[in-house]
Coordinates of C-alpha atoms and ligand atoms in Angstrom, one line a residue:
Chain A
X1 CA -1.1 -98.4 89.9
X2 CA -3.3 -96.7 87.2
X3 CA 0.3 -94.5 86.2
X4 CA 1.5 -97.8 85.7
X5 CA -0.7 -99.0 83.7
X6 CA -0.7 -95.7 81.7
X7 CA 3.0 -95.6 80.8
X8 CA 2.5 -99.0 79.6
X9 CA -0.5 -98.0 77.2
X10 CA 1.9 -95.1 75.9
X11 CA 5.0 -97.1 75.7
X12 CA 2.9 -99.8 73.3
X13 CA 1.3 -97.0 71.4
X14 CA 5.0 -95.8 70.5
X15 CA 6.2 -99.3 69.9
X16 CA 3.2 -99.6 67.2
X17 CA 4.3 -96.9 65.7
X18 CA 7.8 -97.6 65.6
X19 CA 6.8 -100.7 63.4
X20 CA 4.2 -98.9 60.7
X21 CA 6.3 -96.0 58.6
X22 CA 2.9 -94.0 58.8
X23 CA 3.3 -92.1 61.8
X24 CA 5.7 -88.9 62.3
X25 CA 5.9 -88.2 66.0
X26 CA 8.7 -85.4 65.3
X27 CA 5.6 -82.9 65.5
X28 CA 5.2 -83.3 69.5
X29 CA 9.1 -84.4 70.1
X30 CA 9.7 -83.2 73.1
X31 CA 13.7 -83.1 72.5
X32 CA 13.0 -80.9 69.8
X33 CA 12.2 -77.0 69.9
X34 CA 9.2 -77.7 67.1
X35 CA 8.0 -80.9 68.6
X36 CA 8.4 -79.0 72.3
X37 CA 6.1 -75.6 71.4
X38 CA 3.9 -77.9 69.5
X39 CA 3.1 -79.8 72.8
X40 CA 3.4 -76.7 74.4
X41 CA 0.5 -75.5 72.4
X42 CA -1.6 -78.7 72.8
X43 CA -1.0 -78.8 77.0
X44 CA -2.0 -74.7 76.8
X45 CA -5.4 -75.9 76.4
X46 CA -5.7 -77.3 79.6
X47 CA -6.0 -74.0 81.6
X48 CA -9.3 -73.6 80.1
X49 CA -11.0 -77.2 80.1
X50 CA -10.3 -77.1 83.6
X51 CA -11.5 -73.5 84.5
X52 CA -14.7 -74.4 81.5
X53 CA -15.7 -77.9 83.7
X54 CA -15.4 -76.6 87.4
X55 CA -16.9 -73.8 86.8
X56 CA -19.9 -75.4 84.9
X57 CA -19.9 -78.6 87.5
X58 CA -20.1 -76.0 90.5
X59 CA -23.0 -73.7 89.3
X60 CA -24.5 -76.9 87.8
X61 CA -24.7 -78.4 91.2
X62 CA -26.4 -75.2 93.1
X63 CA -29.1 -75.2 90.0
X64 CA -29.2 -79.4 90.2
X65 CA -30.1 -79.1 94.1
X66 CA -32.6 -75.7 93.6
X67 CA -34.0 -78.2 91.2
X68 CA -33.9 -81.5 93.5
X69 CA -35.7 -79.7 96.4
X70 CA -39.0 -79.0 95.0
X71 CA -39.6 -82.9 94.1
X72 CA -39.6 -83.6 97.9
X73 CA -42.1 -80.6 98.8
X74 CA -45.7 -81.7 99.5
X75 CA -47.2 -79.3 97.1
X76 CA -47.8 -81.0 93.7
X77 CA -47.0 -77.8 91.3
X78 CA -43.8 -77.7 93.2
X79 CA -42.8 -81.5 92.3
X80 CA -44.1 -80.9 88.7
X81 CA -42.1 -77.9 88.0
X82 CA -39.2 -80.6 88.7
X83 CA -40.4 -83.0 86.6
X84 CA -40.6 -80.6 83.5
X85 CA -37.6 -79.0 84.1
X86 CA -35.5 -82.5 84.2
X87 CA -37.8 -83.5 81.1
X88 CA -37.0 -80.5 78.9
X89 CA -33.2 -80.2 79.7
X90 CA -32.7 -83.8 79.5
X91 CA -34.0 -83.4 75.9
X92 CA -32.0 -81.2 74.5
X93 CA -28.5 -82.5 72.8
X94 CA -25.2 -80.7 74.5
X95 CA -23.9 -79.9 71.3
X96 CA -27.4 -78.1 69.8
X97 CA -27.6 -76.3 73.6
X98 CA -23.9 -74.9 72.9
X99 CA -24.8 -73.7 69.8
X100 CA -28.0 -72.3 70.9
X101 CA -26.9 -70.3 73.8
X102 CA -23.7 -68.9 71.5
X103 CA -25.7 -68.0 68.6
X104 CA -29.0 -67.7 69.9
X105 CA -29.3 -66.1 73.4
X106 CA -27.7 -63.2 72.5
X107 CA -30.2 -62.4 70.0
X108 CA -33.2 -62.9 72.0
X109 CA -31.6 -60.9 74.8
X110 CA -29.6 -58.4 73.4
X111 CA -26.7 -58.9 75.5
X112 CA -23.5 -60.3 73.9
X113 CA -21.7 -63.3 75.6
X114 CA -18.6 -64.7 75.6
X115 CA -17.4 -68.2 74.6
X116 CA -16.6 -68.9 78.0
X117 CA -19.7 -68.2 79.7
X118 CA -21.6 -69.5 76.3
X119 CA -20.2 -72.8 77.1
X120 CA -20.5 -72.5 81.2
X121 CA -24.5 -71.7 80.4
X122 CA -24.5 -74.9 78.3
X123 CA -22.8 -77.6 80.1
X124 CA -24.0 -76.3 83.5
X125 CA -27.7 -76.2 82.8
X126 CA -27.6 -79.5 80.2
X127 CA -25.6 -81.3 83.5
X128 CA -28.2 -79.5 86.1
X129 CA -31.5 -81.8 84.7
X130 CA -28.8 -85.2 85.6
X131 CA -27.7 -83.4 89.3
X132 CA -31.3 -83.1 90.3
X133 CA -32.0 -86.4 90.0
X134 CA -28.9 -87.1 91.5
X135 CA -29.6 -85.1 94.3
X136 CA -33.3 -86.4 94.4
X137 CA -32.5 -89.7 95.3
X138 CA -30.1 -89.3 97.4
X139 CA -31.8 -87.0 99.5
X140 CA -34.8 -89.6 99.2
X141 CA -32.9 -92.2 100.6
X142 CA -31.7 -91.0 103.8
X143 CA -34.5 -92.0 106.8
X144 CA -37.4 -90.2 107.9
X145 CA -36.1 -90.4 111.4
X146 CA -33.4 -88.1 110.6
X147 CA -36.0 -85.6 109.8
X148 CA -38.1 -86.3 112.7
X149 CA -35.0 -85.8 115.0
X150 CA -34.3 -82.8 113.2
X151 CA -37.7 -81.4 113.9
X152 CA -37.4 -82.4 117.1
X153 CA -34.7 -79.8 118.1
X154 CA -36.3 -77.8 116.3
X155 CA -34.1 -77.0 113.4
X156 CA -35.3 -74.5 110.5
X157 CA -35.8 -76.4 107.1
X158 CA -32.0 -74.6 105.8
X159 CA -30.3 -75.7 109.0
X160 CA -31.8 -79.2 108.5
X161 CA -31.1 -79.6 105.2
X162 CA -27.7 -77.7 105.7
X163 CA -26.6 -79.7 108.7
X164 CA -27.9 -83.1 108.7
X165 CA -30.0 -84.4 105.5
X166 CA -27.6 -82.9 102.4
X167 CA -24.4 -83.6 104.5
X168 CA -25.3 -87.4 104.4
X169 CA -27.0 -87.5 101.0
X170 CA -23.5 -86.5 99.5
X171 CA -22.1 -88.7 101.4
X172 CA -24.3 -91.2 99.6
X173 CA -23.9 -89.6 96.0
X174 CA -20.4 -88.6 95.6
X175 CA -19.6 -91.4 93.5
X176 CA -22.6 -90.3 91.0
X177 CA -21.2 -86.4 91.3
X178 CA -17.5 -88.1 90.5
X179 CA -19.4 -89.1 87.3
X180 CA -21.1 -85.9 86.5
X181 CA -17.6 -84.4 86.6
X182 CA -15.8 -86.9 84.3
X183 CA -18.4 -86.6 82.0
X184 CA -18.5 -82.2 82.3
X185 CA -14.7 -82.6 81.5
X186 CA -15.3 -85.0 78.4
X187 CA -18.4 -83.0 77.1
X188 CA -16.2 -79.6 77.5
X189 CA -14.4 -80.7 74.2
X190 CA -17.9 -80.1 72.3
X191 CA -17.2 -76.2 73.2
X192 CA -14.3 -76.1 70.9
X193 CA -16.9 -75.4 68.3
X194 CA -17.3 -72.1 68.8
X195 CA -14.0 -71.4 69.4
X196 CA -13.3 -72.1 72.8
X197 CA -9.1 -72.6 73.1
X198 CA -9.6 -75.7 75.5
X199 CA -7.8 -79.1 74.6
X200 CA -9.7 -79.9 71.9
X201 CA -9.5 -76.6 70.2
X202 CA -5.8 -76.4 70.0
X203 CA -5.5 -79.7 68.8
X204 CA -7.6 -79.1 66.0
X205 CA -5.7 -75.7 65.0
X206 CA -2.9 -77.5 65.4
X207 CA -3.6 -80.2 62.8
X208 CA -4.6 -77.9 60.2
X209 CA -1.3 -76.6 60.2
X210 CA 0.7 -79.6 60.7
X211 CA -1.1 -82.1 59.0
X212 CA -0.6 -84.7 61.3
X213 CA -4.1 -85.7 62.4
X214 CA -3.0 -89.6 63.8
X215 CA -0.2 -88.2 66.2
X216 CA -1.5 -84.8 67.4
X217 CA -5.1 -86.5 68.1
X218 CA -3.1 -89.2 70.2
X219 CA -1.9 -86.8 72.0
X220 CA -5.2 -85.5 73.2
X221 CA -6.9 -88.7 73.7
X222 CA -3.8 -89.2 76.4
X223 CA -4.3 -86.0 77.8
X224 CA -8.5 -86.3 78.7
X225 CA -7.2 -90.1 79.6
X226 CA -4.5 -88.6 82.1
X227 CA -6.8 -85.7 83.1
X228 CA -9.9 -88.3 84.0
X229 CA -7.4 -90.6 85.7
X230 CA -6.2 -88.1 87.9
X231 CA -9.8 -86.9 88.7
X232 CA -11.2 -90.1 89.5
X233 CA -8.4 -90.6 92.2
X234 CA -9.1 -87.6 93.9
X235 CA -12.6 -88.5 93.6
X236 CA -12.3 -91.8 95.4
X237 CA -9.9 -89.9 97.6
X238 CA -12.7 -88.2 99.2
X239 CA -15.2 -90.7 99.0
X240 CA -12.8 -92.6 101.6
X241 CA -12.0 -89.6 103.5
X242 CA -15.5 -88.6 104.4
X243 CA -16.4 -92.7 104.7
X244 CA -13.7 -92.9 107.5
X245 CA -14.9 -89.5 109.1
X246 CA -18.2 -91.0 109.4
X247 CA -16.3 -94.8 111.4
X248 CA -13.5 -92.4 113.2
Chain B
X1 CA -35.5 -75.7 137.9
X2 CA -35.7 -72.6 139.9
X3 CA -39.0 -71.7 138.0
X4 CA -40.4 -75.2 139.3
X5 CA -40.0 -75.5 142.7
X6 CA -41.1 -71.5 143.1
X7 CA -44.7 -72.4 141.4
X8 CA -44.5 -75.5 143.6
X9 CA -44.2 -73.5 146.3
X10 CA -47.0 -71.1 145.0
X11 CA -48.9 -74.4 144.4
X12 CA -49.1 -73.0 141.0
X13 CA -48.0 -76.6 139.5
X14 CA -51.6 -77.6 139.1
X15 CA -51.1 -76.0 135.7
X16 CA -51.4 -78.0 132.7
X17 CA -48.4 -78.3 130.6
X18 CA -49.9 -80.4 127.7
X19 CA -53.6 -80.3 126.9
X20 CA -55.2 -82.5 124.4
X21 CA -58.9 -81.7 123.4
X22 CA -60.8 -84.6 121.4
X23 CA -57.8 -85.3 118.7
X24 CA -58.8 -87.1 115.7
X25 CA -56.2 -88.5 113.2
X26 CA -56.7 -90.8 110.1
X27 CA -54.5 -92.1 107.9
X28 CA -56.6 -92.7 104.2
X29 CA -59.7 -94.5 106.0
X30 CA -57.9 -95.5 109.0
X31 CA -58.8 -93.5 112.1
X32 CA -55.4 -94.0 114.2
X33 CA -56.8 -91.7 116.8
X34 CA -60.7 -91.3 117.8
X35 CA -61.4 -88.3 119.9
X36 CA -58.3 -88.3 122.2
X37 CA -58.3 -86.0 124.9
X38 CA -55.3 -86.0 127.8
X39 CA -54.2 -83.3 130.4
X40 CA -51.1 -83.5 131.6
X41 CA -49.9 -81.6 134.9
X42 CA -46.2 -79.8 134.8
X43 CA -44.0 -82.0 136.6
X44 CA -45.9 -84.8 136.0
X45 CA -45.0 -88.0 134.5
X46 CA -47.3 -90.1 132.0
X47 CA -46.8 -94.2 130.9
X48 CA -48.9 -94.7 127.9
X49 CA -49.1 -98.5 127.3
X50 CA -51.5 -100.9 124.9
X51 CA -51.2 -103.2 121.8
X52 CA -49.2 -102.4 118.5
X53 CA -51.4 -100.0 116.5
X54 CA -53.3 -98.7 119.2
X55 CA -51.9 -95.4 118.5
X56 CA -49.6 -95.0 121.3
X57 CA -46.9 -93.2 119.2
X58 CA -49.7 -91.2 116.6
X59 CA -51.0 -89.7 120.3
X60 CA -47.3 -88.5 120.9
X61 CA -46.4 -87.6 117.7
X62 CA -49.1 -85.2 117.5
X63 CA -47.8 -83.7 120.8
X64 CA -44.5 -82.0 118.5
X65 CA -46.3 -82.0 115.5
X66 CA -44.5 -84.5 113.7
X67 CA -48.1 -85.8 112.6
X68 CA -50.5 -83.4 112.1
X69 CA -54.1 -83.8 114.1
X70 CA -57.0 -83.7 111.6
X71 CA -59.6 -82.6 114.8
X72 CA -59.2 -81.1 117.9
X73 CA -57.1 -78.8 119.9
X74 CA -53.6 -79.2 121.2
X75 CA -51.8 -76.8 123.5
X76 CA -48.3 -77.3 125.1
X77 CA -46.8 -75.1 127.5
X78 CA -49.3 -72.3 126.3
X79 CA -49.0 -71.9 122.7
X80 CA -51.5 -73.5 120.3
X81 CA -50.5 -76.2 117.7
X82 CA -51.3 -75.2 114.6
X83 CA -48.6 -76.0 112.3
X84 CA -48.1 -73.1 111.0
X85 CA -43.6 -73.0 111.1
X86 CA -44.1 -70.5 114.4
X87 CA -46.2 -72.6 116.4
X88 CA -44.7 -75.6 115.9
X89 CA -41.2 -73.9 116.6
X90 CA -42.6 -72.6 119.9
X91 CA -43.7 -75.8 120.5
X92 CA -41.0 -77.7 119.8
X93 CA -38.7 -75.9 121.6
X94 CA -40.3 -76.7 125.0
X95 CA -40.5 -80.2 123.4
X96 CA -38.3 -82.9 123.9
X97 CA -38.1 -86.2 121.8
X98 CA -36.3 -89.7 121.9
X99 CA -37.4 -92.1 119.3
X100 CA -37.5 -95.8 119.5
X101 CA -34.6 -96.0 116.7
X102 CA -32.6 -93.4 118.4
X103 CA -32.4 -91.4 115.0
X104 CA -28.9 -90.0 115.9
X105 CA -27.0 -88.0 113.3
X106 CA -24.6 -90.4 111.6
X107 CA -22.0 -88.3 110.0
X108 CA -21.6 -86.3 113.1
X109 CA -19.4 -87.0 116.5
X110 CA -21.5 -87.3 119.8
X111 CA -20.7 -83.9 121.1
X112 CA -21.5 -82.3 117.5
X113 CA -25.1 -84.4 118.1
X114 CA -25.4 -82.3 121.4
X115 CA -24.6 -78.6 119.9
X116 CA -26.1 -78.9 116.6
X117 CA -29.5 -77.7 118.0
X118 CA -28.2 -75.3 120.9
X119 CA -25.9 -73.6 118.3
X120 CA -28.1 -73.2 115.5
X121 CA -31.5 -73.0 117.1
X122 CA -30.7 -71.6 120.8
X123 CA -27.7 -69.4 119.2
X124 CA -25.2 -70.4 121.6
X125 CA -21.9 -69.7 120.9
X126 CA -20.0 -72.9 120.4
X127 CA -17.9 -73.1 123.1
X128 CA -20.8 -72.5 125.7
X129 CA -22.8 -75.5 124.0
X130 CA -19.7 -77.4 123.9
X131 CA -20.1 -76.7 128.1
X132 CA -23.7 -77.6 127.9
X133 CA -23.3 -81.2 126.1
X134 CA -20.6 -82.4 128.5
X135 CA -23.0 -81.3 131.4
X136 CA -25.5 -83.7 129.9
X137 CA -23.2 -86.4 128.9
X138 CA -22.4 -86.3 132.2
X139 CA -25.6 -86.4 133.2
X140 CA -26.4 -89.7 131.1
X141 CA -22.8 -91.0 132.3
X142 CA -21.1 -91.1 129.3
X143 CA -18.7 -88.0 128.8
X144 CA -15.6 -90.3 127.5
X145 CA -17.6 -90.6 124.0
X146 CA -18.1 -87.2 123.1
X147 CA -15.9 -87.5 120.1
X148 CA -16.7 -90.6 119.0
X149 CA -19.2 -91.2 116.1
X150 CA -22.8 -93.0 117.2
X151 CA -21.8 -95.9 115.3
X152 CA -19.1 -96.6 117.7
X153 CA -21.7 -97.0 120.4
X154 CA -23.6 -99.9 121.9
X155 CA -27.5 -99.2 121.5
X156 CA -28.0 -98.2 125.2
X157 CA -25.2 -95.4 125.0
X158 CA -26.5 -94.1 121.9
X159 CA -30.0 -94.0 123.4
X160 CA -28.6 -92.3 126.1
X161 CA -26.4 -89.9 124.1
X162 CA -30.3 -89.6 122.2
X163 CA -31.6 -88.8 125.7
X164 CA -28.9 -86.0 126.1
X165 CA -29.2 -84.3 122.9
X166 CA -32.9 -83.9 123.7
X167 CA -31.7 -82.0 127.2
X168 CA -29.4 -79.9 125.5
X169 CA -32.3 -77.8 123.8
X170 CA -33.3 -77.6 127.9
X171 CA -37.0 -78.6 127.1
X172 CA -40.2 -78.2 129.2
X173 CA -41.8 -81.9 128.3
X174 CA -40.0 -85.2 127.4
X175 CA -42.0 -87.8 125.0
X176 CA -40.5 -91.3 124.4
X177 CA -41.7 -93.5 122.3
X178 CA -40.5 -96.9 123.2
X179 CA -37.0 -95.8 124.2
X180 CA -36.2 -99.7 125.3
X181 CA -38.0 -101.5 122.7
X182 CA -34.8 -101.6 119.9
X183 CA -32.2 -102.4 122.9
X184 CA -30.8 -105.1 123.9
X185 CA -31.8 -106.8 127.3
X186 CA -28.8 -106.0 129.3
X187 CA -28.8 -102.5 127.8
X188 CA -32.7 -101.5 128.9
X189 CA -31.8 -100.4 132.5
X190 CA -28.9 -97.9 131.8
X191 CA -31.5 -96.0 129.5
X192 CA -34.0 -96.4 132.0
X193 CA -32.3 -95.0 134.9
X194 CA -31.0 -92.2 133.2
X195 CA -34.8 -91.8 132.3
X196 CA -36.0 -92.4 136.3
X197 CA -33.2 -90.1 137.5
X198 CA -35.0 -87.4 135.1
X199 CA -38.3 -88.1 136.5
X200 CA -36.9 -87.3 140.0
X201 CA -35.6 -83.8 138.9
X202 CA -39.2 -82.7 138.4
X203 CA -39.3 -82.5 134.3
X204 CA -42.7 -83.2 132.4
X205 CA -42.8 -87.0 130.6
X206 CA -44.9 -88.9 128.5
X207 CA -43.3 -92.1 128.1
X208 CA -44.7 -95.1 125.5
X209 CA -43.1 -98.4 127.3
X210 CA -44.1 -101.4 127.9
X211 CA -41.3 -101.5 130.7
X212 CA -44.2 -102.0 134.3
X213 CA -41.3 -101.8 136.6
X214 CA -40.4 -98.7 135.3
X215 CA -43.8 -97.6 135.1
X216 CA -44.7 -98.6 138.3
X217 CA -41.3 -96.8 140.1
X218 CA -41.9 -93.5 137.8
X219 CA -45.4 -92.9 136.7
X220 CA -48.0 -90.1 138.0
X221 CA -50.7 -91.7 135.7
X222 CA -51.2 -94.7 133.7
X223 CA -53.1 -94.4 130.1
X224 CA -53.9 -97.9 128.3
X225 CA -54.7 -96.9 124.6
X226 CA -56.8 -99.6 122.4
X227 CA -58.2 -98.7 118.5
X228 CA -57.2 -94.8 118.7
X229 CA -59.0 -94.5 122.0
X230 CA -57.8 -93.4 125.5
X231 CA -59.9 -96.7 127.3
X232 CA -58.5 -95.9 130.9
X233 CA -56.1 -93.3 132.6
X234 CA -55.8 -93.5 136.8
X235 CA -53.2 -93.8 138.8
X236 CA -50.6 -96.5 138.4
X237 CA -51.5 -98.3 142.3
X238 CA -55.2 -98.8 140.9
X239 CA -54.2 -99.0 137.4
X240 CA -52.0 -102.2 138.0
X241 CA -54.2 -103.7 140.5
X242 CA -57.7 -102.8 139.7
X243 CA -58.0 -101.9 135.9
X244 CA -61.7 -100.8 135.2
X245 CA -61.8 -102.4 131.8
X246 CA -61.7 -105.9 130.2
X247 CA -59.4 -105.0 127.4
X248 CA -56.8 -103.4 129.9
X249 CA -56.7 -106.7 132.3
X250 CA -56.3 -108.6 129.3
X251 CA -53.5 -106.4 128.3
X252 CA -52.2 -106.6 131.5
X253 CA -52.1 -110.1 132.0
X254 CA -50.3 -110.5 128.8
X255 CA -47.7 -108.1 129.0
X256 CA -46.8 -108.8 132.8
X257 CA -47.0 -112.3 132.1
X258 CA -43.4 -112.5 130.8
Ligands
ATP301 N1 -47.8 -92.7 108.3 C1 -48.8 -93.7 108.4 N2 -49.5 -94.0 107.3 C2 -50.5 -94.9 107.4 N3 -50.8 -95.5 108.6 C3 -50.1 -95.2 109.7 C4 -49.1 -94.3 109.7 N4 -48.6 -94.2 110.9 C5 -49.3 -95.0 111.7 N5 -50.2 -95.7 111.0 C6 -51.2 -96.6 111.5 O1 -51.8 -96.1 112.6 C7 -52.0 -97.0 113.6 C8 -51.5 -96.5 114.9 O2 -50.1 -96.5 114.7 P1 -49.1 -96.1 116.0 O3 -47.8 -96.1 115.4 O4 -49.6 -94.9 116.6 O5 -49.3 -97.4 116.9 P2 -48.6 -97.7 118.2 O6 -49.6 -97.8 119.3 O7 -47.4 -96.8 118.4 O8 -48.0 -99.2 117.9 P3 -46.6 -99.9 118.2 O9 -46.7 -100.4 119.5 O10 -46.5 -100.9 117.1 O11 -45.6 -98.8 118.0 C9 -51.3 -98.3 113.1 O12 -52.3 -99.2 112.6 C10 -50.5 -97.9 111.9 O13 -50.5 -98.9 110.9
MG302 MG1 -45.3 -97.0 118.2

């Protein structure tokens, strides 16, 4: 259905440009060798926007959770480290925490750091302030009975929360974590400033030596467009797999 | 069982399983409980009626720990509430609980319901809890759900399947707070005769109801609660037919009425 829709989108884009004499699709023409290793070049990015966004979605889900728990403790410096934490991060633009953790962490550390894990550190702990409050109210809104039942068998706080409370809470969120991740694969592009060879990145090199910004940025607007598509059907996928797990 | 009928024999079974010393409980400026005190014999079974807000449920909520008593002293099966995570772990594992909402675990089948707390808390192996839940879904007569999901249930088999879950963690002391209250009529007696058949096997109860059959066929003792206070406690032949107290006849009257 979507793919449909899609192929439509792309065959109108082509007939457009079939009518103006401004655009020059030879540079990503698949049937010829130029036009192939150009889109060869432009799809190599992918490995890397992929590997940059799960990576950065998965550890910015463990810190988005540490982060979630302490808001639901009783003890009030607990629930205001949260607050501060998701105030601070919040705060601070992707694109200036990118550059900050490149350029600037290394400095006050000493250690050097790689573009890839420059850009993990960034989009996991900008995306971690959004996952705790994700995780806050969905682990709000599941009923104090379940915890009083839990009690009752006397389940330790990690097998509670392990077993029965965060197993239903993502239940409940996944849609909003289905975001999170469209949006970690979207903001990954910003990471092609300092050099990362994602999608972006190679699109951009690629322009400066082709000249042919219309064409070659098409391209990459259909491949996040593809990409996201695809994600947000496995995400929905799952949502209706664990929804029917729950009916039988 | 075995350890029962041997302290029985010993008449050791005097021994209290739950004591209660002069509990006090507020919530803000509202004093839910007012110098509670309640002994309760092993073996022996407990109907704790009155109006809404009397503080039937704060009473046995306090029992597990689930509230916390500002005042006063509790002590089940030996060990001290204090709520520090060991006492109330010691505690709760001789305690067993079924709620009024049945509080079930949604996302998980029946049979994962039962051996969630064995396997985790008891550290059976699976297969021996799986053994375990099928005895008590058995026991509560419905072993053809055990894979099913709660939701597929009618309220009285998921009460009972409540009921069973509790067993599983092979508790000293059962509480239940208004086990019939959220069921439908026809439903009410499969619950409870799962719940008389348990009384008969010699376990501990407290039971909030405002079923008086069931209390009458069942009950050791009879407490009638009103404002946070324990107003009378006797045995249910002179509590149903001679209650010492205004408050409890008028409760009575009421509730028996109907
Ligand atoms: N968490 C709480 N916060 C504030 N007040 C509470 C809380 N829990 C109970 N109360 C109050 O304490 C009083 C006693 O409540 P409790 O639930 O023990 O009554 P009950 O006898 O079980 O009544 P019911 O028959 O309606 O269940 C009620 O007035 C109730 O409003
Ligand atoms: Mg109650």
């Amino acid at each position: 259905m979507t793919f449909c829709r899609l192929a439509g989108l792309c065959c109108l884009t082509l007939l457009l440009t079939g009518c103006s004499g401004n655009w020059g699709w030879y540079v990503v023409d698949p049937t010829v060798p130029a036009g192939w290793n150009n889109l060869k070049f432009l799809l190599s990015g992918l490995y890397y926007t992929l590997l940059l966004s799960f990576t950065a979605i998965v550890i910015s889900i463990v810190i988005g959770l540490a982060v979630a728990l302490p808001a639901l403790s009783a003890n009030r410096a607990l629930r205001r480290f949260n607050r501060v934490y998701v105030e601070l991060v919040r705060a601070v633009p992707i694109l200036v925490l990118i550059l900050w953790v490149y350029y600037g962490l290394p400095q006050m550390t000493g250690l050097s750091i790689t573009v890839f894990w420059a850009g993990v550190i960034a989009l996991a702990l900008s995306d971690s302030a959004f996952e705790a409050e994700i995780f806050r109210a969905g682990i709000q809104s599941i009923d104090k009975g379940q915890y009083e039942a839990a009690h009752s068998i006397s389940l330790s706080y990690t097998d509670m929360m392990m077993y029965v409370i965060l197993p239903q809470a993502v239940r409940r969120i996944l849609p909003a974590l289905g975001n999170q991740l469209v949006y970690m694969l979207k903001m990954s592009s910003l990471v092609s400033v300092i050099g990362m060879q994602e999608l972006t990145r190679k699109a951009n090199e690629l322009v400066v030596v082709e000249y042919r910004p219309l064409e070659i940025y098409t391209v990459l607007v259909l491949e996040y467009l593809v990409l996201i598509l695809i994600v947000s059907a496995g995400v929905r996928w799952l949502e209706r797999k664990l929804q029917s797990d729950q009916r039988g | 069982m075995v350890k029962t009928s041997f302290c029985a024999m010993l008449n050791l079974s005097a021994k209290a399983m739950i004591k209660v010393e002069n509990i006090s409980k507020t919530f803000g400026d509202f004093h839910a409980l007012k110098n509670v005190s309640l002994e309760v014999l092993t073996g022996e079974k407990v109907v704790v009626c009155g109006p809404s807000g009397s503080g039937k449920s704060t009473l046995i909520r306090c029992i597990n720990g689930l509230e916390r008593h500002d005042e006063g002293l509790i002590e089940v099966a030996d060990n001290r509430l204090t709520h520090t995570s060991s006492s109330l772990r010691a505690v709760r594992s001789s305690v067993g609980m079924v709620f009024q909402q049945f509080n079930l675990f949604p996302h998980l089948t029946v049979k994962q319901n039962l051996t969630l707390g064995p396997v985790r808390t008891r550290k059976l192996s699976q297969p021996d809890a799986d053994k375990l839940a099928m005895a008590y879904l058995e026991r509560v007569r419905i072993p053809e759900q055990a894979d099913k999901f709660p939701r597929q249930l009618s309220g009285g088999q998921q009460q009972r399947v409540a009921i069973a879950r509790s067993l599983c963690m092979e508790p000293q002391i059962m509480l239940f707070d208004e086990p019939t209250s959220a069921l439908d009529p026809e439903m009410i007696n499969e619950v409870l005769d799962v719940m008389s058949e348990l009384a008969g096997s010699g376990m501990t109860m407290i039971c909030v109801t405002h079923e008086m059959g069931f209390a009458k066929r069942v009950a050791d003792t009879m407490v009638f609660m009103d404002h946070g206070e324990i107003v009378e406690k006797a045995p249910p032949e002179q509590f149903f037919s001679n209650p010492g107290t205004e408050r409890c006849r008028d409760f009575l009257s009421k509730i028996l009425a109907h």
